[in-house]
Coordinates of C-alpha atoms in Angstrom, one line a residue:
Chain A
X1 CA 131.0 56.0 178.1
X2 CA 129.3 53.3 180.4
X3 CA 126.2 53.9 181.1
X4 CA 124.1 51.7 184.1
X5 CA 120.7 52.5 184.4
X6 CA 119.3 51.6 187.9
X7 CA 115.8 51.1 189.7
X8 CA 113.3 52.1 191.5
X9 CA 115.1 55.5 192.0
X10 CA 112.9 55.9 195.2
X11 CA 111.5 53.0 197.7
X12 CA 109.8 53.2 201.3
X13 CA 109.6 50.1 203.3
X14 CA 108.7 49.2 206.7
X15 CA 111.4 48.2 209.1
X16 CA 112.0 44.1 208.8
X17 CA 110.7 44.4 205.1
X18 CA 113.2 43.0 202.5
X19 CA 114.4 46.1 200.0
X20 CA 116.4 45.1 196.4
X21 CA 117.6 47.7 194.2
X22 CA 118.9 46.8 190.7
X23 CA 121.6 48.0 188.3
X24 CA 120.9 47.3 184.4
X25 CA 123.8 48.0 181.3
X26 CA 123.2 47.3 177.8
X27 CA 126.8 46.1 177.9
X28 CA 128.9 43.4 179.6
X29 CA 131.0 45.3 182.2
X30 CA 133.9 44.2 183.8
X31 CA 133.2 44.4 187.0
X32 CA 130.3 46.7 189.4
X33 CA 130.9 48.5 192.1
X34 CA 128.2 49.2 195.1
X35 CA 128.0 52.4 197.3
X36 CA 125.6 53.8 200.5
X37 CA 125.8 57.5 200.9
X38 CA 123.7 58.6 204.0
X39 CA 121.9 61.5 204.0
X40 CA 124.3 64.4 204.0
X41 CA 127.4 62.1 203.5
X42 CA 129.6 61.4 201.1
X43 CA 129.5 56.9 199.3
X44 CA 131.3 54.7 201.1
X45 CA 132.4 51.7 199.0
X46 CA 130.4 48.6 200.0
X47 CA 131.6 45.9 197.5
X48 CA 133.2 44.8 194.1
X49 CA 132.1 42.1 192.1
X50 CA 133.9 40.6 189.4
X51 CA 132.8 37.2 188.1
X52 CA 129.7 36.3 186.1
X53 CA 127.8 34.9 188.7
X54 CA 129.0 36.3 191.7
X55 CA 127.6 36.6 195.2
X56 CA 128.4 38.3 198.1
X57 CA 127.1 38.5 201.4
X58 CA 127.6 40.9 204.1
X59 CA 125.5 40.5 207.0
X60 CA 122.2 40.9 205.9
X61 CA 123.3 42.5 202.0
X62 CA 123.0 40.3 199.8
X63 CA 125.0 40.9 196.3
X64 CA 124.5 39.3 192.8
X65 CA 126.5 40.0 189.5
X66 CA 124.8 38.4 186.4
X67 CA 125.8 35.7 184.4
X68 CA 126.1 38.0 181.5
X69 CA 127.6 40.5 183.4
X70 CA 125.2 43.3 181.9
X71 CA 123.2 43.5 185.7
X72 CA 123.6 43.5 189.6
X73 CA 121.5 43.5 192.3
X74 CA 121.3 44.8 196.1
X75 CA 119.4 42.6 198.3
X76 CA 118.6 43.4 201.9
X77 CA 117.0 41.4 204.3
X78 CA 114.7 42.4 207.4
X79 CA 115.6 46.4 206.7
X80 CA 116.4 48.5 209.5
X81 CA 116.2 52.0 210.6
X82 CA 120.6 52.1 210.1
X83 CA 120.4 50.7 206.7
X84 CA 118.5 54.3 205.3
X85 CA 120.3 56.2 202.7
X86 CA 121.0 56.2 198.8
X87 CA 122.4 53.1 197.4
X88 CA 124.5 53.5 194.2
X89 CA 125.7 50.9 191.9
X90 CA 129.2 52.0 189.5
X91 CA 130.7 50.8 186.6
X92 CA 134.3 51.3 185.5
X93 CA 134.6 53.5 182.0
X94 CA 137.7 53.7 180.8
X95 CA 140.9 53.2 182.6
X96 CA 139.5 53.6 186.1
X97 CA 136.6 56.3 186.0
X98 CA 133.5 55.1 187.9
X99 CA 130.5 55.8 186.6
X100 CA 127.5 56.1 188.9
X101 CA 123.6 54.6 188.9
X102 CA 121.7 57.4 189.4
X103 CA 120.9 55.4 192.7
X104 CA 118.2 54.5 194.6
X105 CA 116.7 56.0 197.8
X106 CA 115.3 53.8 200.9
X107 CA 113.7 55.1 203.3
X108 CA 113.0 52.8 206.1
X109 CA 110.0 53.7 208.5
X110 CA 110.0 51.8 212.2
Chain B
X1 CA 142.2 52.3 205.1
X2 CA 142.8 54.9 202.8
X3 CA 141.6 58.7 204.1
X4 CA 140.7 60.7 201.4
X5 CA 140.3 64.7 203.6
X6 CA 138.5 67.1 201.9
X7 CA 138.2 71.3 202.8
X8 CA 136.2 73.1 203.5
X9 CA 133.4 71.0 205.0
X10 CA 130.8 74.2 203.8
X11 CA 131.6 77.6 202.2
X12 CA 129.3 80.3 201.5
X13 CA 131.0 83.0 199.5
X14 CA 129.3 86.1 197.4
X15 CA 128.8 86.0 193.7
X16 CA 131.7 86.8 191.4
X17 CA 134.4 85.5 193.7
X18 CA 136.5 82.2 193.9
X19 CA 136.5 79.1 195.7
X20 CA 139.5 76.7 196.4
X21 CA 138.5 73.1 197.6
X22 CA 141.2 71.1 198.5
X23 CA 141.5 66.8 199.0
X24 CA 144.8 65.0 200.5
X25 CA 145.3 61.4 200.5
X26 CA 146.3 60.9 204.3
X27 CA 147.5 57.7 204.0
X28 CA 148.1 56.6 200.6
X29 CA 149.3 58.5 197.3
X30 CA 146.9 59.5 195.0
X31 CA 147.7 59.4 191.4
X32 CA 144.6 60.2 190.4
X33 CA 141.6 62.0 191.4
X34 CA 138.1 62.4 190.5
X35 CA 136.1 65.3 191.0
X36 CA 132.1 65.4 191.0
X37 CA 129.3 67.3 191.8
X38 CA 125.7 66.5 193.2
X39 CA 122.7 68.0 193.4
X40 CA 120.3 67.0 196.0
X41 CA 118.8 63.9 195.6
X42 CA 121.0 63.2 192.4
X43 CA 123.6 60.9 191.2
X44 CA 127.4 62.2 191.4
X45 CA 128.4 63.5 187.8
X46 CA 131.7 63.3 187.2
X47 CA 133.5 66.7 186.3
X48 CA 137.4 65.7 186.0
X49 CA 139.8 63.6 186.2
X50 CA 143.1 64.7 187.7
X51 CA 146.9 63.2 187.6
X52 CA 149.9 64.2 189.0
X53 CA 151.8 66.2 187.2
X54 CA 149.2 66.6 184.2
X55 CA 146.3 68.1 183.1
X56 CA 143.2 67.5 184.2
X57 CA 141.0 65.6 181.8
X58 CA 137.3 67.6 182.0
X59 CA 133.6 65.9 181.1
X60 CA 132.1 67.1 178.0
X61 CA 130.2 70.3 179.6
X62 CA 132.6 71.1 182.2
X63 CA 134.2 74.5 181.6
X64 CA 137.9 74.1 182.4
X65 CA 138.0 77.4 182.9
X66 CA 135.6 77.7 185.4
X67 CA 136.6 74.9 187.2
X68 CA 140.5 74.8 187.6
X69 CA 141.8 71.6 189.1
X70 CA 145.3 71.0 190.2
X71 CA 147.0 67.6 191.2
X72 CA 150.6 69.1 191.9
X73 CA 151.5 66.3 194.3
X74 CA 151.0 62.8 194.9
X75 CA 149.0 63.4 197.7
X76 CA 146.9 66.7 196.8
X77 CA 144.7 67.7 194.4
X78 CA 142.8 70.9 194.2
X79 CA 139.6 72.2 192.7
X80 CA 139.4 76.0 192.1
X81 CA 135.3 77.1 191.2
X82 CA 136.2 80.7 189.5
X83 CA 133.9 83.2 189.3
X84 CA 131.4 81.6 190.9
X85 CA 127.8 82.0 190.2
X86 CA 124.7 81.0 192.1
X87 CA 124.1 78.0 189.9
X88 CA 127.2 76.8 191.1
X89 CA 125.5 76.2 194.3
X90 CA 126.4 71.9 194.9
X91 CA 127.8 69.3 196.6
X92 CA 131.7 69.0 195.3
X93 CA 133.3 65.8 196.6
X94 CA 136.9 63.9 195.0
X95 CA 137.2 60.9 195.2
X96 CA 140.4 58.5 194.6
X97 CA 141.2 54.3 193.6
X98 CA 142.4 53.2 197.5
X99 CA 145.4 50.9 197.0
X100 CA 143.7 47.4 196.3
X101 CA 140.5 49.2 195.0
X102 CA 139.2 45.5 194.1
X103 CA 138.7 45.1 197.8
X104 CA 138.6 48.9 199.4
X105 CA 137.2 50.4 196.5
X106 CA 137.3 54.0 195.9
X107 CA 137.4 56.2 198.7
X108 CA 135.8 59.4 198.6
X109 CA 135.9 62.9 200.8
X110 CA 133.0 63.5 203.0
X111 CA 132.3 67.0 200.4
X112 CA 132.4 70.3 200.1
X113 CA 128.7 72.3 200.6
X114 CA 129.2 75.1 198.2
X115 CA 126.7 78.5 198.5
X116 CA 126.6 81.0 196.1
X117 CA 124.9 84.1 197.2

């Protein structure tokens, strides 16, 4: 099945410091998904990018699909206290089973 | 948006007995639902897939027999842990394609604490 590899798996940053996690497959996927799940909480769907090439901003997130479409990356600007938690990047495998990054942590220190 | 409620919330329950966990669509119908588990400070690992009406389709490693899943509805699906065992112990949490997945994504229940004792 599809398999995304994504790093670092951990990083700790200083409140107003930038944070990008990325999300790496070894082949072109249709389209990436990008979760949060807060400590104790379930993923809540952030975003869906489709096209080689794609960005999408939300607020201070910044998203990026690759032109190949084989990587995607998680920007964050000026980090906050709020934006704590595991950030998960997913692939679709098959006809609609996600598969999961094994995510990366932030912890964000005031 | 679509409401994906998951039960219990926690259970603790002794070695040897069974465990249902149950996920309704509130506000849209389901067709299919996905069922993982996570340990802390790990990815979610899929288990199954569930469609209504069908069998559930389980992961390589995933005894089906252990872990009976039922979708007998368009807007429930069930996950039964059998027999459980301490190393059973994880988060459970389903998850389902909202209507419009391209823009709401999949939505998931907020899990189910499983203990083993």
């Amino acid at each position: 099945g599809q398999q995304v590899m994504q790093i670092p798996q951990y990083q700790h940053v200083q409140e107003g410091e930038d944070f990008t996690t990325y999300c790496n497959s070894s082949t072109t996927l249709s389209n990436i998904q990008w979760y949060k799940q807060r400590p104790g909480g379930h993923p809540v769907f952030l975003i869906q990018l489709v096209k080689s090439g794609e960005v999408k901003k939300q607020k201070r997130l910044t998203f990026q699909f690759g032109e190949a479409k084989k990587n995607s990356s998680l920007h964050i600007t000026a980090t906050q206290t709020t934006d704590v938690g595991t950030y998960f990047c997913a692939a679709n495998s098959g006809y609609s089973t996600l598969t999961f990054g094994k995510g990366t942590m932030l912890l964000v220190s005031p | 948006g679509a409401v994906v409620s998951q039960h219990p919330s926690w259970v603790i329950c002794k070695s040897g007995t069974s465990v249902k966990i149950e996920c309704r669509s509130l506000d849209f119908q389901a067709t299919t639902m996905f069922w993982y588990r996570q340990f802390p400070k790990q990815s979610l690992m899929l288990m199954a897939t569930s469609n209504e009406g069908s069998k559930a389709t389980y992961e390589q490693g995933v005894e089906k027999d252990k872990f009976l899943i039922n979708h007998a509805s368009l807007t429930l699906s069930t996950l039964t842990v059998t027999s459980a065992h301490p190393e059973d112990s994880s988060f459970y949490i389903c998850s389902a394609p909202a209507d419009r997945s391209w823009d709401y994504g999949y939505t998931f229940g907020s899990g189910t604490r499983l203990t083993v004792v």
